Amino acid sequence: MVSEHDSVVFDQGLDLECGVHLSPLRVAYRAYGTLAPDASNAILVCHPLTADQYVAEPHPLTGKPGWWARMVGPGRPIDTDRFFVICVNVLGGCMGSSGPCTARSHDDATLWGTEFPPVTIRDMVQAQAMLVEHLGITRLFAVIGGSMGGMQVLQWAADFPERVFAAMPIATASFHSAQNIAFNEVSRQAIFADPDWHNGHYREQGAVPARGLAVARMMAHITYLSEEALTRKFGRRIRHEPSGGIARGSLFGEMFEVESYLRHQGSSFVRRFDANSYLTITRAMDYFDLGADHNGDLSSAFARTPIRFCVVSFTSDWLFPTSQSRTLARALNRAGANVSFVEIDSDRGHDAFLLDEPDLDRTIRGFIGGAAEHAGLGI
Amino acid sequence: MVSEHDSVVFDQGLDLECGVHLSPLRVAYRAYGTLAPDASNAILVCHPLTADQYVAEPHPLTGKPGWWARMVGPGRPIDTDRFFVICVNVLGGCMGSSGPCTARSHDDATLWGTEFPPVTIRDMVQAQAMLVEHLGITRLFAVIGGSMGGMQVLQWAADFPERVFAAMPIATASFHSAQNIAFNEVSRQAIFADPDWHNGHYREQGAVPARGLAVARMMAHITYLSEEALTRKFGRRIRHEPSGGIARGSLFGEMFEVESYLRHQGSSFVRRFDANSYLTITRAMDYFDLGADHNGDLSSAFARTPIRFCVVSFTSDWLFPTSQSRTLARALNRAGANVSFVEIDSDRGHDAFLLDEPDLDRTIRGFIGGAAEHAGLGI
């Protein structure tokens, strides 16, 4: 299963923040475009919680277009005709990088499962940095990502200021809020409540905690949308049953369109995602607090940074509200960083960064273009 | 179990909106204070989703104070020294009124369980009206309630304008939004995902879908609070383990205080609430759309109403946002109703109506006092 995904194996392994030495370390990734001879044109795209490295091509399991195919590709805002674009499956993920679904070691083919050690956003970025070095890239031209991808962008900027020219954290925050931890916790409890969870040993039992994982996804999906988006998309429309009648009396049948939509979101997610990975990655998000990691002073995480930043938020995003992006932009300002802050007017909630938002396209294209000029990229 | 709660049995039954004739109809309630000889001083308090009739006295199962004991009692804003206060367990509930936990009929002692017919807010109000009439009350001095209780207040006003003098819908709306339906649907799916659900026949199996119901409650609880309240109450504080260490490496153990709090909310709820009732009542909320029931014109639900209204919302309530209360107040204005609208500044979210909010106390006391004067109540 692992070998289905392009990956690099680092036998030297990686020291995780939790104290565990993870060896070997497997890093699965996809790359698009051509790396310049001086390796100056590499852009790393960091994926959000439930996406993966298939950012710009059809997904091998679902056949659906890449999760950011509208943003990454020839002539797109992140232009693969000009840039060498890399996307790495995060550590703990389930698409080839070391995680609950990979083997413990060269000598032990059993899968990690629930015993995969807890990883952090910092661990994810360390693994990406090893891959980037392996590819012969000394400095990334840009690191770009939304949501949990944005957390990785910030971690890159904090940990490798000399190895990043430009950084674009989108719809994200420097820490995971109490409300977001709470939502993640409920999603984890939904998985634990599934009889097919088997304390994490579901694979050995030939089972998948599909119902629990679907509930987790359904709940999370609500938080990705705004109330306005849900109302516009579904309102209180009743789903007409195949018989043609309205299932007014059917207490447990499908009734409102929004319910039918959520059930579909839940069940289609289960086909491409692993429950232990979901638990591992949500935990990594909950841990994330870049300010706390720097003695409570977020700006010191970016002290004297040479990186050019563009912070982006969306007006109707209540999962990572604009106020958190503003806090971030202020910390960057205090650190003396070169930072611009763009709040995009959208009523589509957190998901806006994945959707057709021309203002985001323009912002990304403009920021990359300007940075490329300043970097003196002859492309 | 049923006989533990004071109730009235109506053998004539009730025609439910779904078409089922429910007979007998059992209505469990609690009353406080003394009914005036002319029965002019009755206030009906309508309870929200997961509360019950024990509004002003310790709960018989948990021993905790009544859910609105701070509002209802001698000298309290809803003053039982002056008023006769009634609180009715809603139809479909699990504290004595007809619902999944009561017997099907005099001749069939088996419990309704999952086959209890779907009920609506209107059905709930019809049952309450039968009780009120049974108690010899021709006109309620006031009907007051928050959240789903507020939906009942609105239904009372729409269906029985001559039998209510004053109405106070708090932190509520005239319809359940797509987002709220979505959250309810996820909570139902969490119950369905529990192996102890047994397709609703858990009692026959000697089981309780405790984990699913707990997940449902945990998720709902997040929606009752504001992000500010969660941050102030818990922030990102780590729960110190009894050993004294910080469980940083413990992926699935308790870590953040907010998680520990939510788990407690979930498990304590399961001890006092029935899963089938939860499903039945959330469905009733989802159905609720008073405007749609009046050909899309909410104001016509209140045409020429003689009732005095006071609509109350809270600034940080995102489950029933102020905008929905404003829509309601405007419809009442269009209907020519006597209506005041109070938006209370609070950062505690939807739950504010149940908490120590002196502005709400003053608003309720003031509205009741003024209405009592206009009603010419000599008390």
mmCIF file of N, CA and C in Angstrom, chain A residues 48-115:
data_model
loop_
_atom_site.group_PDB
_atom_site.id
_atom_site.type_symbol
_atom_site.label_atom_id
_atom_site.label_comp_id
_atom_site.label_asym_id
_atom_site.label_seq_id
_atom_site.Cartn_x
_atom_site.Cartn_y
_atom_site.Cartn_z
ATOM 1 N N PRO A 48 -3.860 20.973 4.298
ATOM 2 C CA PRO A 48 -4.668 21.038 5.524
ATOM 3 C C PRO A 48 -4.971 19.627 6.042
ATOM 4 N N LEU A 49 -5.624 19.591 7.184
ATOM 5 C CA LEU A 49 -5.914 18.349 7.930
ATOM 6 C C LEU A 49 -6.211 17.131 7.077
ATOM 7 N N THR A 50 -7.226 17.212 6.248
ATOM 8 C CA THR A 50 -7.705 15.992 5.596
ATOM 9 C C THR A 50 -7.358 15.931 4.115
ATOM 10 N N ALA A 51 -6.447 16.775 3.673
ATOM 11 C CA ALA A 51 -5.985 16.655 2.286
ATOM 12 C C ALA A 51 -4.711 15.814 2.278
ATOM 13 N N ASP A 52 -3.970 15.866 1.171
ATOM 14 C CA ASP A 52 -2.741 15.073 1.062
ATOM 15 C C ASP A 52 -1.865 15.682 -0.020
ATOM 16 N N GLN A 53 -0.877 14.916 -0.491
ATOM 17 C CA GLN A 53 0.098 15.453 -1.443
ATOM 18 C C GLN A 53 -0.462 15.609 -2.850
ATOM 19 N N TYR A 54 -1.646 15.073 -3.117
ATOM 20 C CA TYR A 54 -2.201 15.141 -4.475
ATOM 21 C C TYR A 54 -2.917 16.470 -4.688
ATOM 22 N N VAL A 55 -2.136 17.519 -4.708
ATOM 23 C CA VAL A 55 -2.676 18.876 -4.731
ATOM 24 C C VAL A 55 -3.146 19.278 -6.128
ATOM 25 N N ALA A 56 -2.495 18.745 -7.170
ATOM 26 C CA ALA A 56 -2.757 19.286 -8.512
ATOM 27 C C ALA A 56 -3.025 18.210 -9.552
ATOM 28 N N GLU A 57 -3.396 17.040 -9.095
ATOM 29 C CA GLU A 57 -3.677 15.950 -10.048
ATOM 30 C C GLU A 57 -4.788 15.090 -9.445
ATOM 31 N N PRO A 58 -5.416 14.256 -10.256
ATOM 32 C CA PRO A 58 -6.515 13.444 -9.707
ATOM 33 C C PRO A 58 -6.049 12.570 -8.539
ATOM 34 N N HIS A 59 -6.905 12.446 -7.572
ATOM 35 C CA HIS A 59 -6.578 11.654 -6.388
ATOM 36 C C HIS A 59 -6.577 10.166 -6.740
ATOM 37 N N PRO A 60 -5.528 9.417 -6.324
ATOM 38 C CA PRO A 60 -5.434 8.011 -6.743
ATOM 39 C C PRO A 60 -6.558 7.131 -6.175
ATOM 40 N N LEU A 61 -7.167 7.540 -5.072
ATOM 41 C CA LEU A 61 -8.238 6.709 -4.504
ATOM 42 C C LEU A 61 -9.615 7.125 -4.996
ATOM 43 N N THR A 62 -9.827 8.414 -5.133
ATOM 44 C CA THR A 62 -11.174 8.884 -5.462
ATOM 45 C C THR A 62 -11.325 9.268 -6.927
ATOM 46 N N GLY A 63 -10.194 9.534 -7.594
ATOM 47 C CA GLY A 63 -10.271 9.989 -8.978
ATOM 48 C C GLY A 63 -10.699 11.437 -9.117
ATOM 49 N N LYS A 64 -10.963 12.090 -7.986
ATOM 50 C CA LYS A 64 -11.381 13.499 -8.041
ATOM 51 C C LYS A 64 -10.181 14.402 -8.307
ATOM 52 N N PRO A 65 -10.427 15.605 -8.833
ATOM 53 C CA PRO A 65 -9.315 16.532 -9.101
ATOM 54 C C PRO A 65 -8.520 16.816 -7.826
ATOM 55 N N GLY A 66 -7.252 17.196 -7.997
ATOM 56 C CA GLY A 66 -6.432 17.577 -6.852
ATOM 57 C C GLY A 66 -7.144 18.608 -5.995
ATOM 58 N N TRP A 67 -6.829 18.588 -4.688
ATOM 59 C CA TRP A 67 -7.615 19.412 -3.742
ATOM 60 C C TRP A 67 -7.412 20.911 -3.963
ATOM 61 N N TRP A 68 -6.303 21.301 -4.639
ATOM 62 C CA TRP A 68 -6.093 22.732 -4.942
ATOM 63 C C TRP A 68 -5.725 22.882 -6.412
ATOM 64 N N ALA A 69 -6.315 22.007 -7.256
ATOM 65 C CA ALA A 69 -5.982 22.019 -8.685
ATOM 66 C C ALA A 69 -6.319 23.369 -9.303
ATOM 67 N N ARG A 70 -7.277 24.067 -8.724
ATOM 68 C CA ARG A 70 -7.624 25.376 -9.271
ATOM 69 C C ARG A 70 -6.555 26.434 -8.964
ATOM 70 N N MET A 71 -5.685 26.121 -7.991
ATOM 71 C CA MET A 71 -4.664 27.097 -7.603
ATOM 72 C C MET A 71 -3.279 26.718 -8.125
ATOM 73 N N VAL A 72 -3.044 25.412 -8.279
ATOM 74 C CA VAL A 72 -1.712 24.922 -8.648
ATOM 75 C C VAL A 72 -1.770 24.247 -10.018
ATOM 76 N N GLY A 73 -0.983 24.715 -10.963
ATOM 77 C CA GLY A 73 -0.962 24.104 -12.284
ATOM 78 C C GLY A 73 -0.423 25.079 -13.313
ATOM 79 N N PRO A 74 -0.310 24.646 -14.557
ATOM 80 C CA PRO A 74 0.206 25.546 -15.598
ATOM 81 C C PRO A 74 -0.686 26.778 -15.743
ATOM 82 N N GLY A 75 -0.090 27.955 -15.604
ATOM 83 C CA GLY A 75 -0.846 29.191 -15.743
ATOM 84 C C GLY A 75 -1.701 29.551 -14.552
ATOM 85 N N ARG A 76 -1.743 28.681 -13.542
ATOM 86 C CA ARG A 76 -2.537 28.969 -12.333
ATOM 87 C C ARG A 76 -1.774 29.944 -11.432
ATOM 88 N N PRO A 77 -2.435 30.469 -10.402
ATOM 89 C CA PRO A 77 -1.721 31.412 -9.514
ATOM 90 C C PRO A 77 -0.406 30.839 -8.984
ATOM 91 N N ILE A 78 -0.396 29.576 -8.608
ATOM 92 C CA ILE A 78 0.867 28.909 -8.272
ATOM 93 C C ILE A 78 1.239 28.121 -9.524
ATOM 94 N N ASP A 79 2.047 28.792 -10.356
ATOM 95 C CA ASP A 79 2.198 28.416 -11.767
ATOM 96 C C ASP A 79 3.310 27.384 -11.941
ATOM 97 N N THR A 80 2.910 26.173 -12.309
ATOM 98 C CA THR A 80 3.907 25.109 -12.479
ATOM 99 C C THR A 80 4.721 25.266 -13.758
ATOM 100 N N ASP A 81 4.358 26.233 -14.606
ATOM 101 C CA ASP A 81 5.233 26.564 -15.742
ATOM 102 C C ASP A 81 6.456 27.359 -15.266
ATOM 103 N N ARG A 82 6.310 28.028 -14.140
ATOM 104 C CA ARG A 82 7.402 28.868 -13.626
ATOM 105 C C ARG A 82 8.068 28.235 -12.399
ATOM 106 N N PHE A 83 7.256 27.545 -11.620
ATOM 107 C CA PHE A 83 7.769 27.082 -10.332
ATOM 108 C C PHE A 83 7.761 25.558 -10.233
ATOM 109 N N PHE A 84 8.649 25.086 -9.386
ATOM 110 C CA PHE A 84 8.708 23.673 -9.032
ATOM 111 C C PHE A 84 7.919 23.531 -7.731
ATOM 112 N N VAL A 85 6.759 22.908 -7.810
ATOM 113 C CA VAL A 85 5.847 22.874 -6.670
ATOM 114 C C VAL A 85 5.871 21.500 -6.015
ATOM 115 N N ILE A 86 6.106 21.513 -4.723
ATOM 116 C CA ILE A 86 6.188 20.275 -3.946
ATOM 117 C C ILE A 86 5.031 20.245 -2.955
ATOM 118 N N CYS A 87 4.436 19.083 -2.803
ATOM 119 C CA CYS A 87 3.443 18.920 -1.730
ATOM 120 C C CYS A 87 3.732 17.594 -1.035
ATOM 121 N N VAL A 88 3.855 17.641 0.290
ATOM 122 C CA VAL A 88 4.284 16.502 1.091
ATOM 123 C C VAL A 88 3.124 16.003 1.950
ATOM 124 N N ASN A 89 2.893 14.711 1.919
ATOM 125 C CA ASN A 89 1.918 14.139 2.859
ATOM 126 C C ASN A 89 2.471 14.318 4.270
ATOM 127 N N VAL A 90 1.669 14.916 5.160
ATOM 128 C CA VAL A 90 2.201 15.214 6.500
ATOM 129 C C VAL A 90 2.550 13.937 7.257
ATOM 130 N N LEU A 91 3.515 14.060 8.132
ATOM 131 C CA LEU A 91 3.842 12.996 9.069
ATOM 132 C C LEU A 91 2.563 12.666 9.845
ATOM 133 N N GLY A 92 2.260 11.382 9.961
ATOM 134 C CA GLY A 92 1.020 10.988 10.639
ATOM 135 C C GLY A 92 -0.131 10.798 9.676
ATOM 136 N N GLY A 93 0.067 11.206 8.418
ATOM 137 C CA GLY A 93 -0.973 11.070 7.413
ATOM 138 C C GLY A 93 -1.160 9.625 6.967
ATOM 139 N N CYS A 94 -1.995 9.444 5.955
ATOM 140 C CA CYS A 94 -2.303 8.070 5.544
ATOM 141 C C CYS A 94 -2.114 7.874 4.045
ATOM 142 N N MET A 95 -1.262 8.700 3.442
ATOM 143 C CA MET A 95 -1.019 8.557 2.004
ATOM 144 C C MET A 95 0.457 8.336 1.718
ATOM 145 N N GLY A 96 1.132 7.596 2.584
ATOM 146 C CA GLY A 96 2.483 7.169 2.275
ATOM 147 C C GLY A 96 3.555 7.649 3.230
ATOM 148 N N SER A 97 3.382 8.829 3.834
ATOM 149 C CA SER A 97 4.362 9.278 4.821
ATOM 150 C C SER A 97 4.220 8.458 6.094
ATOM 151 N N SER A 98 5.307 8.415 6.885
ATOM 152 C CA SER A 98 5.255 7.658 8.136
ATOM 153 C C SER A 98 4.040 8.076 8.950
ATOM 154 N N GLY A 99 3.314 7.072 9.412
ATOM 155 C CA GLY A 99 2.101 7.339 10.158
ATOM 156 C C GLY A 99 1.500 6.038 10.612
ATOM 157 N N PRO A 100 0.307 6.086 11.167
ATOM 158 C CA PRO A 100 -0.332 4.867 11.671
ATOM 159 C C PRO A 100 -0.471 3.774 10.605
ATOM 160 N N CYS A 101 -0.444 4.147 9.316
ATOM 161 C CA CYS A 101 -0.671 3.151 8.259
ATOM 162 C C CYS A 101 0.623 2.611 7.658
ATOM 163 N N THR A 102 1.779 3.017 8.199
ATOM 164 C CA THR A 102 3.033 2.502 7.644
ATOM 165 C C THR A 102 3.649 1.494 8.617
ATOM 166 N N ALA A 103 4.602 0.723 8.080
ATOM 167 C CA ALA A 103 5.244 -0.322 8.882
ATOM 168 C C ALA A 103 6.161 0.301 9.938
ATOM 169 N N ARG A 104 6.311 -0.407 11.050
ATOM 170 C CA ARG A 104 7.103 0.115 12.168
ATOM 171 C C ARG A 104 8.582 0.265 11.815
ATOM 172 N N SER A 105 9.120 -0.702 11.107
ATOM 173 C CA SER A 105 10.544 -0.618 10.769
ATOM 174 C C SER A 105 10.820 -1.542 9.592
ATOM 175 N N HIS A 106 12.057 -1.548 9.135
ATOM 176 C CA HIS A 106 12.422 -2.438 8.043
ATOM 177 C C HIS A 106 12.238 -3.896 8.458
ATOM 178 N N ASP A 107 12.444 -4.170 9.756
ATOM 179 C CA ASP A 107 12.396 -5.553 10.229
ATOM 180 C C ASP A 107 11.014 -5.971 10.721
ATOM 181 N N ASP A 108 10.148 -4.992 10.919
ATOM 182 C CA ASP A 108 8.825 -5.284 11.503
ATOM 183 C C ASP A 108 7.755 -4.706 10.585
ATOM 184 N N ALA A 109 7.144 -5.596 9.821
ATOM 185 C CA ALA A 109 6.199 -5.124 8.805
ATOM 186 C C ALA A 109 4.826 -4.775 9.381
ATOM 187 N N THR A 110 4.625 -5.009 10.696
ATOM 188 C CA THR A 110 3.322 -4.652 11.262
ATOM 189 C C THR A 110 3.159 -3.136 11.219
ATOM 190 N N LEU A 111 1.927 -2.715 11.060
ATOM 191 C CA LEU A 111 1.668 -1.278 10.939
ATOM 192 C C LEU A 111 1.649 -0.631 12.323
ATOM 193 N N TRP A 112 2.001 0.644 12.355
ATOM 194 C CA TRP A 112 2.018 1.389 13.616
ATOM 195 C C TRP A 112 0.642 1.404 14.287
ATOM 196 N N GLY A 113 -0.380 1.676 13.508
ATOM 197 C CA GLY A 113 -1.717 1.788 14.089
ATOM 198 C C GLY A 113 -1.739 2.839 15.180
ATOM 199 N N THR A 114 -2.469 2.535 16.231
ATOM 200 C CA THR A 114 -2.671 3.506 17.303
ATOM 201 C C THR A 114 -1.402 3.773 18.099
ATOM 202 N N GLU A 115 -0.356 2.934 17.871
ATOM 203 C CA GLU A 115 0.881 3.146 18.620
ATOM 204 C C GLU A 115 1.858 4.092 17.926
#
